[in-house]
Short mmCIF file of C-alpha atoms and ligand atoms in Angstrom, two decimals:
data_model
loop_
_atom_site.label_atom_id
_atom_site.label_comp_id
_atom_site.label_asym_id
_atom_site.label_seq_id
_atom_site.Cartn_x
_atom_site.Cartn_y
_atom_site.Cartn_z
CA UNK A 12 0.00 0.00 0.00
CA UNK A 13 1.18 3.54 -0.88
CA UNK A 14 0.58 4.67 2.68
CA UNK A 15 3.02 2.15 4.08
CA UNK A 16 5.79 3.55 1.88
CA UNK A 17 5.13 7.16 2.86
CA UNK A 18 8.36 7.60 4.83
CA UNK A 19 10.58 5.68 2.41
CA UNK A 20 12.78 8.66 1.48
CA UNK A 21 13.43 9.50 5.12
CA UNK A 22 14.25 5.88 5.97
CA UNK A 23 16.53 5.46 2.95
CA UNK A 24 18.37 8.67 3.83
CA UNK A 25 19.55 7.19 7.17
CA UNK A 26 23.22 6.31 7.48
CA UNK A 27 23.31 3.21 9.66
CA UNK A 28 27.10 3.17 9.85
CA UNK A 29 26.77 6.20 12.13
CA UNK A 30 25.30 6.18 15.64
CA UNK A 31 21.49 6.56 15.77
CA UNK A 32 19.93 10.06 15.89
CA UNK A 33 18.49 11.17 19.25
CA UNK A 34 15.31 12.73 17.82
CA UNK A 35 12.09 10.90 17.04
CA UNK A 36 10.84 9.71 14.63
CA UNK A 37 14.24 9.92 12.83
CA UNK A 38 15.70 7.52 15.38
CA UNK A 39 13.09 4.93 14.43
CA UNK A 40 13.74 5.47 10.69
CA UNK A 41 17.36 4.56 11.47
CA UNK A 42 16.36 1.37 13.31
CA UNK A 43 13.84 0.40 10.62
CA UNK A 44 16.64 0.53 8.07
CA UNK A 45 18.96 -1.41 10.36
CA UNK A 46 16.29 -4.05 11.09
CA UNK A 47 15.66 -4.48 7.35
CA UNK A 48 19.30 -5.60 6.99
CA UNK A 49 18.96 -8.04 9.90
CA UNK A 50 15.73 -9.49 8.46
CA UNK A 51 17.33 -9.94 5.01
CA UNK A 52 20.25 -11.75 6.62
CA UNK A 53 17.87 -14.14 8.41
CA UNK A 54 15.89 -14.72 5.21
CA UNK A 55 19.07 -15.70 3.36
CA UNK A 56 19.93 -18.10 6.16
CA UNK A 57 16.45 -19.70 6.23
CA UNK A 58 15.87 -19.38 2.44
CA UNK A 59 12.31 -18.12 2.94
CA UNK A 60 10.52 -14.90 3.83
CA UNK A 61 10.04 -14.08 7.52
CA UNK A 62 6.47 -13.88 8.81
CA UNK A 63 4.77 -11.89 11.55
CA UNK A 64 1.49 -12.01 13.41
CA UNK A 65 -0.15 -9.68 15.92
CA UNK A 66 -2.98 -10.81 18.19
CA UNK A 67 -4.91 -7.84 19.56
CA UNK A 68 -7.02 -7.73 22.71
CA UNK A 69 -9.06 -4.84 24.08
CA UNK A 70 -10.43 -1.63 22.66
CA UNK A 71 -10.24 0.41 19.45
CA UNK A 72 -7.16 2.15 20.79
CA UNK A 73 -5.31 -1.14 20.92
CA UNK A 74 -6.58 -2.06 17.45
CA UNK A 75 -5.11 1.17 16.11
CA UNK A 76 -1.84 0.56 17.98
CA UNK A 77 -1.62 -2.86 16.34
CA UNK A 78 -1.92 -1.24 12.91
CA UNK A 79 1.07 0.90 13.85
CA UNK A 80 3.05 -2.14 15.00
CA UNK A 81 2.19 -4.00 11.81
CA UNK A 82 3.19 -0.95 9.74
CA UNK A 83 6.67 -1.11 11.26
CA UNK A 84 6.96 -4.91 10.95
CA UNK A 85 5.92 -4.92 7.28
CA UNK A 86 8.23 -2.03 6.58
CA UNK A 87 11.10 -3.99 8.07
CA UNK A 88 10.30 -6.87 5.71
CA UNK A 89 8.04 -9.26 7.60
CA UNK A 90 5.09 -10.79 5.78
CA UNK A 91 1.85 -10.62 7.74
CA UNK A 92 0.18 -14.03 8.24
CA UNK A 93 -2.94 -15.09 10.12
CA UNK A 94 -1.16 -17.63 12.27
CA UNK A 95 0.33 -17.67 15.78
CA UNK A 96 3.28 -19.78 14.59
CA UNK A 97 4.87 -16.90 12.65
CA UNK A 98 8.55 -15.91 13.06
CA UNK A 99 7.48 -13.04 15.25
CA UNK A 100 4.24 -13.15 17.24
CA UNK A 101 3.15 -10.11 19.24
CA UNK A 102 0.32 -9.96 21.76
CA UNK A 103 -1.07 -6.49 22.20
CA UNK A 104 -2.78 -6.88 25.54
CA UNK A 105 -5.68 -5.39 27.51
CA UNK A 106 -6.07 -5.44 31.28
CA UNK A 107 -9.41 -3.71 31.79
CA UNK A 108 -10.93 -6.88 33.25
CA UNK A 109 -9.44 -9.99 34.82
CA UNK A 110 -10.53 -12.34 32.01
CA UNK A 111 -8.56 -10.22 29.52
CA UNK A 112 -5.37 -11.11 31.42
CA UNK A 113 -6.28 -14.80 31.64
CA UNK A 114 -6.70 -15.04 27.89
CA UNK A 115 -3.19 -13.71 27.31
CA UNK A 116 -1.66 -16.23 29.72
CA UNK A 117 -3.62 -18.96 27.92
CA UNK A 118 -2.17 -18.02 24.54
CA UNK A 119 1.34 -17.74 26.01
CA UNK A 120 1.09 -21.24 27.49
CA UNK A 121 0.18 -22.66 24.08
CA UNK A 122 3.06 -20.87 22.38
CA UNK A 123 5.65 -22.58 24.55
CA UNK A 124 5.50 -25.83 22.58
CA UNK A 125 5.24 -23.95 19.27
CA UNK A 126 8.48 -22.15 20.03
CA UNK A 127 10.26 -25.41 20.96
CA UNK A 128 9.65 -26.66 17.41
CA UNK A 129 10.52 -23.28 15.91
CA UNK A 130 13.83 -22.01 17.24
CA UNK A 131 14.50 -18.39 16.36
CA UNK A 132 10.85 -17.49 16.80
CA UNK A 133 10.37 -14.18 18.64
CA UNK A 134 7.48 -13.69 21.07
CA UNK A 135 6.61 -10.12 22.00
CA UNK A 136 4.19 -8.71 24.56
CA UNK A 137 2.98 -5.14 24.68
CA UNK A 138 -0.08 -3.07 25.56
CA UNK A 139 -1.86 -2.18 28.78
CA UNK A 140 -1.20 -5.37 30.75
CA UNK A 141 2.54 -4.76 30.50
CA UNK A 142 2.21 -1.48 32.39
CA UNK A 143 1.49 -3.50 35.55
CA UNK A 144 4.55 -4.46 37.56
CA UNK A 145 3.18 -7.74 38.87
CA UNK A 146 2.37 -8.87 35.31
CA UNK A 147 5.92 -8.22 34.17
CA UNK A 148 7.36 -10.16 37.12
CA UNK A 149 5.00 -13.09 36.38
CA UNK A 150 6.22 -13.10 32.77
CA UNK A 151 9.84 -13.02 33.90
CA UNK A 152 9.42 -15.94 36.25
CA UNK A 153 6.83 -18.15 34.51
CA UNK A 154 6.98 -17.35 30.81
CA UNK A 155 10.68 -17.35 30.06
CA UNK A 156 10.02 -18.13 26.38
CA UNK A 157 8.94 -14.49 25.88
CA UNK A 158 11.61 -12.39 24.11
CA UNK A 159 10.32 -8.82 24.14
CA UNK A 160 8.16 -6.89 26.61
CA UNK A 161 7.25 -3.25 26.01
CA UNK A 162 4.46 -0.93 27.09
CA UNK A 163 1.85 1.51 25.87
CA UNK A 164 4.08 4.61 25.98
CA UNK A 165 6.92 3.37 23.79
CA UNK A 166 5.30 1.19 21.16
CA UNK A 167 6.67 3.51 18.48
CA UNK A 168 10.09 2.07 19.45
CA UNK A 169 9.33 -1.39 18.04
CA UNK A 170 12.08 -1.23 15.37
CA UNK A 171 14.68 -0.23 17.96
CA UNK A 172 13.55 -2.90 20.43
CA UNK A 173 13.66 -5.52 17.67
CA UNK A 174 17.22 -4.58 16.76
CA UNK A 175 18.17 -5.10 20.42
CA UNK A 176 16.36 -8.43 20.50
CA UNK A 177 18.16 -9.77 17.42
CA UNK A 178 21.47 -9.14 19.11
CA UNK A 179 20.54 -10.42 22.57
CA UNK A 180 19.79 -13.81 24.08
CA UNK A 181 17.83 -12.62 27.07
CA UNK A 182 14.34 -11.17 27.51
CA UNK A 183 14.23 -7.46 26.59
CA UNK A 184 11.99 -5.45 28.91
CA UNK A 185 11.35 -1.80 28.10
CA UNK A 186 8.46 -0.23 30.01
CA UNK A 187 7.93 3.46 30.76
CA UNK A 188 5.76 4.60 33.66
CA UNK A 189 4.32 7.58 31.78
CA UNK A 190 5.24 9.93 28.95
CA UNK A 191 4.56 13.43 27.69
CA UNK A 192 5.72 12.53 24.19
CA UNK A 193 3.61 11.87 21.12
CA UNK A 194 5.70 10.36 18.34
CA UNK A 195 4.05 10.50 14.92
CA UNK A 196 4.96 9.91 11.28
CA UNK A 197 5.78 6.24 11.35
CA UNK A 198 4.43 3.67 8.88
CA UNK A 199 0.96 2.25 9.55
CA UNK A 200 -0.72 -0.73 7.92
CA UNK A 201 -4.51 -0.46 8.09
CA UNK A 202 -6.79 -3.45 8.45
CA UNK A 203 -9.33 -1.83 6.11
CA UNK A 204 -8.36 0.22 3.05
CA UNK A 205 -11.50 2.37 3.29
CA UNK A 206 -11.81 3.14 7.00
CA UNK A 207 -9.43 3.97 9.77
CA UNK A 208 -9.12 4.94 13.41
CA UNK A 209 -7.35 8.22 14.15
CA UNK A 210 -6.00 8.92 17.63
CA UNK A 211 -6.89 12.40 18.75
CA UNK A 212 -5.71 11.99 22.32
CA UNK A 213 -3.97 9.48 24.52
CA UNK A 214 -4.37 8.61 28.19
CA UNK A 215 -7.12 9.41 30.69
CA UNK A 216 -7.35 11.77 33.68
CA UNK A 217 -10.68 10.63 35.05
CA UNK A 218 -9.71 7.94 37.53
CA UNK A 219 -13.09 6.23 37.73
CA UNK A 220 -12.70 4.20 40.90
CA UNK A 221 -12.96 0.75 39.23
CA UNK A 222 -10.82 1.45 36.18
CA UNK A 223 -7.19 0.61 35.47
CA UNK A 224 -6.88 2.62 32.24
CA UNK A 225 -5.45 5.86 33.75
CA UNK A 226 -2.71 3.81 35.41
CA UNK A 227 -1.70 1.97 32.24
CA UNK A 228 -2.25 4.67 29.62
CA UNK A 229 -0.98 7.70 31.55
CA UNK A 230 -2.25 11.28 31.60
CA UNK A 231 -4.34 12.91 28.87
CA UNK A 232 -2.32 14.17 25.92
CA UNK A 233 -4.14 15.72 22.95
CA UNK A 234 -2.60 15.71 19.51
CA UNK A 235 -2.27 19.05 17.75
CA UNK A 236 -5.32 19.70 15.55
CA UNK A 237 -3.05 20.34 12.55
CA UNK A 238 -1.44 16.92 12.93
CA UNK A 239 -4.86 15.25 13.14
CA UNK A 240 -6.20 17.06 10.08
CA UNK A 241 -3.03 16.29 8.12
CA UNK A 242 -3.29 12.59 9.02
CA UNK A 243 -6.95 12.43 7.94
CA UNK A 244 -6.18 14.24 4.67
CA UNK A 245 -3.47 11.70 3.93
CA UNK A 246 -5.79 8.83 4.80
CA UNK A 247 -8.47 10.23 2.48
CA UNK A 248 -5.88 10.57 -0.29
CA UNK A 249 -5.13 6.87 0.30
CA UNK A 250 -8.77 5.79 -0.12
CA UNK A 251 -10.27 6.19 3.35
CA UNK A 252 -13.86 7.49 3.47
CA UNK A 253 -14.75 6.77 7.11
CA UNK A 254 -12.72 7.66 10.17
CA UNK A 255 -13.18 7.03 13.86
CA UNK A 256 -11.64 9.63 16.15
CA UNK A 257 -10.20 7.78 19.12
CA UNK A 258 -9.64 8.72 22.75
CA UNK A 259 -10.64 7.44 26.20
CA UNK A 260 -12.65 10.61 26.67
CA UNK A 261 -12.87 12.51 23.38
CA UNK A 262 -15.03 15.20 24.98
CA UNK A 263 -12.06 16.53 26.90
CA UNK A 264 -10.00 16.85 23.72
CA UNK A 265 -7.91 20.04 23.56
CA UNK A 266 -8.07 20.97 27.22
CA UNK A 267 -4.34 20.38 27.57
CA UNK A 268 -3.37 22.25 24.38
CA UNK A 269 -2.12 25.82 24.16
CA UNK A 270 -4.50 26.95 21.43
CA UNK A 271 -7.88 26.53 22.96
CA UNK A 272 -9.85 24.06 20.84
CA UNK A 273 -12.79 21.92 21.90
CA UNK A 274 -13.79 18.52 20.59
CA UNK A 275 -16.81 20.09 18.88
CA UNK A 276 -14.51 22.57 17.11
CA UNK A 277 -12.20 19.78 16.03
CA UNK A 278 -15.19 17.89 14.59
CA UNK A 279 -16.23 20.98 12.64
CA UNK A 280 -12.72 21.17 11.13
CA UNK A 281 -12.70 17.47 10.26
CA UNK A 282 -16.10 17.86 8.59
CA UNK A 283 -14.51 20.25 6.06
CA UNK A 284 -12.11 17.63 4.70
CA UNK A 285 -13.07 16.96 1.10
CA UNK A 286 -13.57 13.34 0.13
CA UNK A 287 -14.19 12.21 3.72
CA UNK A 288 -17.70 10.77 3.93
CA UNK A 289 -18.23 9.57 7.49
CA UNK A 290 -17.00 10.53 10.94
CA UNK A 291 -17.33 8.45 14.09
CA UNK A 292 -15.81 8.91 17.54
CA UNK A 293 -15.23 6.83 20.65
CA UNK A 294 -15.54 7.24 23.68
CA UNK A 295 -17.55 10.12 25.13
CA UNK A 296 -17.70 10.67 28.84
CA UNK A 297 -21.14 12.00 29.87
CA UNK A 298 -19.61 14.55 32.26
CA UNK A 299 -18.09 16.55 29.37
CA UNK A 300 -20.80 16.13 26.74
CA UNK A 301 -21.52 19.71 25.68
CA UNK A 302 -24.49 21.35 23.98
CA UNK A 303 -21.99 22.63 21.44
CA UNK A 304 -21.16 19.03 20.49
CA UNK A 305 -24.82 18.10 20.11
CA UNK A 306 -25.29 21.17 17.91
CA UNK A 307 -22.32 20.26 15.69
CA UNK A 308 -23.67 16.73 15.32
CA UNK A 309 -27.13 17.99 14.48
CA UNK A 310 -25.83 20.18 11.66
CA UNK A 311 -23.27 17.72 10.35
CA UNK A 312 -23.64 15.77 7.13
CA UNK A 313 -20.78 13.44 7.95
CA UNK A 314 -20.96 12.57 11.65
CA UNK A 315 -22.67 9.21 12.01
CA UNK A 316 -25.91 8.92 13.91
CA UNK A 317 -24.49 6.88 16.74
CA UNK A 318 -23.55 7.96 20.22
CA UNK A 319 -21.79 5.68 22.67
CA UNK A 320 -22.54 7.12 26.09
CA UNK A 321 -21.25 4.85 28.88
CA UNK A 322 -23.62 4.77 31.83
CA UNK A 323 -21.81 2.31 34.16
CA UNK A 324 -24.66 2.44 36.69
CA UNK A 325 -27.99 4.22 37.05
CA UNK A 326 -27.52 4.73 40.79
CA UNK A 327 -26.56 8.31 41.66
CA UNK A 328 -25.07 7.04 44.92
CA UNK A 329 -22.79 4.59 43.12
CA UNK A 330 -21.96 7.06 40.34
CA UNK A 331 -20.56 9.28 43.06
CA UNK A 332 -18.52 6.44 44.51
CA UNK A 333 -17.30 5.60 41.03
CA UNK A 334 -16.12 9.21 40.61
CA UNK A 335 -18.09 9.56 37.37
CA UNK A 336 -19.13 13.17 38.06
CA UNK A 337 -22.70 12.99 36.74
CA UNK A 338 -25.88 11.71 38.32
CA UNK A 339 -28.81 9.70 37.01
CA UNK A 340 -30.85 12.82 36.18
CA UNK A 341 -28.02 14.51 34.29
CA UNK A 342 -27.42 11.34 32.27
CA UNK A 343 -31.10 11.02 31.35
CA UNK A 344 -31.17 14.67 30.38
CA UNK A 345 -28.22 14.17 28.02
CA UNK A 346 -29.82 11.14 26.39
CA UNK A 347 -33.03 13.13 25.92
CA UNK A 348 -31.19 16.10 24.41
CA UNK A 349 -29.40 13.82 21.95
CA UNK A 350 -32.66 12.18 20.87
CA UNK A 351 -34.43 15.49 20.50
CA UNK A 352 -31.67 17.03 18.42
CA UNK A 353 -31.06 13.95 16.25
CA UNK A 354 -34.26 11.88 16.26
CA UNK A 355 -32.91 8.74 14.55
CA UNK A 356 -29.67 8.58 16.58
CA UNK A 357 -28.66 5.22 18.06
CA UNK A 358 -27.53 5.41 21.66
CA UNK A 359 -25.32 2.63 23.01
CA UNK A 360 -23.67 2.18 26.38
CA UNK A 361 -21.46 0.26 28.81
CA UNK A 362 -22.91 -0.99 32.11
CA UNK A 363 -21.11 -2.58 35.06
CA UNK A 364 -23.05 -4.96 37.33
CA UNK A 365 -21.90 -5.76 40.86
CA UNK A 366 -19.79 -2.72 41.71
CA UNK A 367 -18.77 -3.04 45.40
CA UNK A 368 -21.67 -2.17 47.66
CA UNK A 369 -24.29 -2.35 44.87
CA UNK A 370 -27.68 -2.94 46.50
CA UNK A 371 -30.89 -4.19 44.93
CA UNK A 372 -32.09 -0.55 44.89
CA UNK A 373 -28.94 0.59 43.06
CA UNK A 374 -29.43 -2.15 40.50
CA UNK A 375 -33.08 -1.15 40.00
CA UNK A 376 -31.88 2.39 39.21
CA UNK A 377 -29.76 0.93 36.42
CA UNK A 378 -32.73 -1.05 35.10
CA UNK A 379 -34.76 2.15 35.23
CA UNK A 380 -32.27 4.04 33.02
CA UNK A 381 -32.28 1.09 30.61
CA UNK A 382 -36.08 1.39 30.36
CA UNK A 383 -35.98 5.15 29.88
CA UNK A 384 -33.15 5.45 27.36
CA UNK A 385 -33.98 2.27 25.42
CA UNK A 386 -30.45 1.58 24.22
CA UNK A 387 -29.93 0.33 20.69
CA UNK A 388 -27.25 -1.87 22.17
CA UNK A 389 -25.36 -2.15 25.44
CA UNK A 390 -22.16 -3.83 26.56
CA UNK A 391 -22.81 -5.33 29.97
CA UNK A 392 -19.90 -6.27 32.24
CA UNK A 393 -19.58 -8.03 35.54
CA UNK A 394 -17.49 -5.84 37.84
CA UNK A 395 -13.91 -7.05 37.84
CA UNK A 396 -11.55 -6.25 40.68
CA UNK A 397 -8.47 -4.48 39.31
CA UNK A 398 -5.62 -4.39 41.79
CA UNK A 399 -4.35 -0.87 42.25
CA UNK A 400 -7.71 0.84 41.72
CA UNK A 401 -9.57 2.33 44.73
CA UNK A 402 -12.62 0.05 44.29
CA UNK A 403 -10.49 -3.08 44.62
CA UNK A 404 -9.85 -2.41 48.31
CA UNK A 405 -13.53 -1.82 49.04
CA UNK A 406 -14.58 -4.53 51.53
CA UNK A 407 -18.19 -4.66 50.26
CA UNK A 408 -17.65 -6.89 47.23
CA UNK A 409 -21.02 -8.24 46.03
CA UNK A 410 -21.44 -12.07 46.23
CA UNK A 411 -21.01 -13.84 42.88
CA UNK A 412 -24.47 -15.43 42.78
CA UNK A 413 -26.16 -12.06 43.38
CA UNK A 414 -24.11 -10.46 40.60
CA UNK A 415 -24.93 -13.30 38.23
CA UNK A 416 -28.64 -13.02 38.86
CA UNK A 417 -28.60 -9.25 38.28
CA UNK A 418 -26.39 -9.59 35.23
CA UNK A 419 -28.71 -12.14 33.59
CA UNK A 420 -31.74 -9.98 34.30
CA UNK A 421 -30.07 -6.89 32.83
CA UNK A 422 -28.77 -8.72 29.76
CA UNK A 423 -32.20 -10.15 28.99
CA UNK A 424 -33.86 -6.75 29.22
CA UNK A 425 -31.14 -5.00 27.22
CA UNK A 426 -31.42 -7.60 24.45
CA UNK A 427 -35.21 -7.38 24.28
CA UNK A 428 -35.09 -3.59 24.01
CA UNK A 429 -32.34 -3.71 21.33
CA UNK A 430 -34.48 -6.06 19.29
CA UNK A 431 -37.51 -3.78 19.63
CA UNK A 432 -35.43 -0.77 18.65
CA UNK A 433 -34.01 -2.59 15.60
CA UNK A 434 -37.46 -3.71 14.43
CA UNK A 435 -38.53 -0.09 14.04
CA UNK A 436 -36.26 0.36 11.04
CA UNK A 437 -37.51 -2.54 8.93
CA UNK A 438 -38.60 -1.19 5.53
CA UNK A 439 -36.33 1.86 5.76
CA UNK A 440 -33.72 2.75 3.14
CA UNK A 441 -30.29 3.35 4.63
CA UNK A 442 -26.88 4.47 3.45
CA UNK A 443 -24.47 1.59 4.07
CA UNK A 444 -20.69 1.32 3.88
CA UNK A 445 -19.84 -2.17 2.62
CA UNK A 446 -17.12 -3.59 4.86
CA UNK A 447 -16.54 -7.05 3.40
CA UNK A 448 -17.91 -10.37 2.25
CA UNK A 449 -20.30 -12.12 4.61
CA UNK A 450 -18.34 -14.67 6.63
CA UNK A 451 -20.91 -17.47 6.32
CA UNK A 452 -22.38 -16.92 2.86
CA UNK A 453 -20.23 -15.69 0.00
CA UNK A 454 -23.19 -14.52 -2.06
CA UNK A 455 -23.70 -11.79 0.54
CA UNK A 456 -21.76 -8.70 1.58
CA UNK A 457 -21.88 -7.05 5.00
CA UNK A 458 -22.02 -3.35 5.67
CA UNK A 459 -22.55 -0.81 8.39
CA UNK A 460 -25.27 1.80 8.62
CA UNK A 461 -24.71 5.30 9.98
CA UNK A 462 -26.20 4.18 13.32
CA UNK A 463 -23.60 1.37 13.49
CA UNK A 464 -26.07 -1.49 12.77
CA UNK A 465 -24.93 -4.26 10.46
CA UNK A 466 -26.84 -5.32 7.35
CA UNK A 467 -26.17 -8.29 5.05
CA UNK A 468 -27.36 -8.27 1.42
CA UNK A 469 -26.63 -9.91 -1.94
CA UNK A 470 -23.54 -8.43 -3.59
CA UNK A 471 -19.96 -9.14 -4.62
CA UNK A 472 -16.45 -8.19 -3.58
CA UNK A 473 -16.37 -5.14 -5.90
CA UNK A 474 -18.73 -3.40 -3.50
CA UNK A 475 -16.23 -3.45 -0.59
CA UNK A 476 -15.45 0.05 0.58
CA UNK A 477 -18.37 1.56 -1.33
CA UNK A 478 -21.30 3.56 0.04
CA UNK A 479 -24.59 2.14 -1.20
CA UNK A 480 -28.27 2.49 -0.41
CA UNK A 481 -29.92 -0.59 1.03
CA UNK A 482 -33.51 -1.38 1.89
CA UNK A 483 -33.82 -3.17 5.25
CA UNK A 484 -36.02 -6.14 4.43
CA UNK A 485 -35.85 -8.22 7.59
CA UNK A 486 -34.60 -7.74 11.15
CA UNK A 487 -32.75 -10.69 12.66
CA UNK A 488 -32.44 -9.32 16.16
CA UNK A 489 -29.12 -7.49 16.16
CA UNK A 490 -28.68 -7.23 12.40
CA UNK A 491 -30.69 -6.93 9.21
CA UNK A 492 -31.02 -8.69 5.88
CA UNK A 493 -31.35 -6.17 3.05
CA UNK A 494 -31.58 -5.47 -0.63
CA UNK A 495 -29.29 -3.05 -2.41
CA UNK A 496 -30.98 -0.26 -4.32
CA UNK A 497 -27.99 1.57 -5.76
CA UNK A 498 -24.89 3.63 -5.15
CA UNK A 499 -24.93 6.38 -2.52
CA UNK A 500 -21.73 8.08 -3.71
N1 LIG B 630 -13.05 5.47 28.49
C1 LIG B 630 -14.20 4.73 28.34
C2 LIG B 630 -14.14 3.30 28.79
C3 LIG B 630 -12.99 2.44 28.55
S1 LIG B 630 -13.07 0.88 29.30
C4 LIG B 630 -15.29 5.39 29.15
O1 LIG B 630 -15.04 6.00 30.15
O2 LIG B 630 -16.40 5.22 28.77
C5 LIG B 630 -14.55 0.21 28.59
C6 LIG B 630 -15.56 -0.24 29.58
O3 LIG B 630 -15.04 -1.27 30.38
C7 LIG B 630 -16.00 0.81 30.57
O4 LIG B 630 -16.94 1.67 30.05
C8 LIG B 630 -16.56 -0.03 31.69
O5 LIG B 630 -17.92 -0.29 31.51
C9 LIG B 630 -15.79 -1.32 31.57
N2 LIG B 630 -14.89 -1.51 32.72
C10 LIG B 630 -13.83 -0.74 33.06
N3 LIG B 630 -13.27 -1.20 34.20
C11 LIG B 630 -14.01 -2.27 34.59
C12 LIG B 630 -13.95 -3.17 35.69
N4 LIG B 630 -13.04 -3.04 36.65
N5 LIG B 630 -14.87 -4.16 35.76
C13 LIG B 630 -15.82 -4.31 34.81
N6 LIG B 630 -15.93 -3.49 33.75
C14 LIG B 630 -15.04 -2.48 33.64
FE1 LIG B 631 -11.62 4.33 32.71
FE2 LIG B 631 -13.18 6.29 33.49
FE3 LIG B 631 -11.02 6.84 32.04
FE4 LIG B 631 -13.09 5.60 30.93
S1 LIG B 631 -13.07 7.68 31.75
S2 LIG B 631 -10.95 5.05 30.72
S3 LIG B 631 -13.86 4.31 32.60
S4 LIG B 631 -11.06 6.02 34.12
FE1 LIG B 632 -8.01 -2.51 27.50
FE2 LIG B 632 -6.08 -0.78 27.44
FE3 LIG B 632 -8.17 -0.43 25.91
S1 LIG B 632 -6.83 -1.78 29.24
S2 LIG B 632 -9.81 -1.38 27.06
S3 LIG B 632 -6.75 -2.07 25.75
S4 LIG B 632 -6.97 1.16 26.89
#
């Protein structure tokens, strides 16, 4: 892809007989060039191309980070394969809930025997889990077959870390506690040619009492608006028509920048980019959702009609304990404002069940919000104790059987409402971005509507990446079957 080769001149200009430059990203250009030589040498030795694979856990932010890692690996000369037996396998980890950690350990256990049969294989670990000291010491003592461990703040250093790993026999561990740096202008390999995530800020300052993210992603750092616009313009020139602006709390974008710019103002600037058709963003914290943002969305032709507004709990008492800085009434008011301004908007959410001290009354408050907002879809989570967060030391942990009962009740209700919401659209004609072939039936393609719903309809591979109009013929619960009417471009 053109985009992957964007920094070729800069990389080629590096003189690797000299010592590496101190500045970024030049330093990484130097190590990319150096690593290319090392990869070529290995390929000559093995008489075959070297392969790489990245397994990604967690959120959109991690998915985007993996595209950056893959951009560097492919640039160095690795061929991307869909197989955890590749010459280099990287796990980009998440630690937001306990089961996320367990899955990584599971994969690592399996890879032990793979590596025995495949000497020279490199296993790398990065992402949020690696920012936790006890995880790194577990890896050091129990998973000695791991070669590289790095964190969320220095993933741009992959080429440099790889060069170290080629020349070393012991585990390389490079973790930073925090950073104020944003390193840009390195190669990226997108999963989709026609859509892309775009980081607008990193880190989180909110310290919700249950959440590990601020500890593993550091403080909020906004990217300069110019850098964001330039990146989107380049993406559009490379065929992208839909972008998703990414941040843990996009509504606080710009607060740390010198030139005062709000998220709503950034959106208005992005809207002006010619050739860009759709804009999404993730995630919005209710505490900072402004009227200005609702107004920009209302007047926009490009911002998709979908708002992810995490609730966590409907109980004002627990919201306070969670340090969420809104109450039930304020949340309901925001949902109402959104629906009034943009009548066909889909509202989705995240809900935690079983936060320490949650009573039956607290849970009923959550159910009440679910009834009032009528979410188009909701991610429901059982509270997971994250060591290091304030909620983990709360002695009032809710018994497992109580949590399970509440969770099942909530899930059932949420699913019924989603289905009812989805049914309302049957018969409508929607603009759909075709994302790929249907996984089960190759006479069908699958696409996404502005409100984030999925629709499957007869079509062929040529439609991928195109905007088309589709009539929603049948609702299958969470998705639709449709019929294409024509192009929407
Ligand atoms: N920044 C986003 C959320 C990122 S984490 C926001 O504030 O909305 C995604 C979701 O994981 C959260 O919304 C929350 O519902 C869930 N989550 C976070 N920590 C959790 C924990 N300890 N146990 C269970 N769910 C958790
Ligand atoms: Fe976690 Fe809260 Fe930050 Fe979201 S806003 S990442 S839930 S601390
Ligand atoms: Fe997980 Fe890190 Fe995202 S903890 S949810 S991958 S920011």
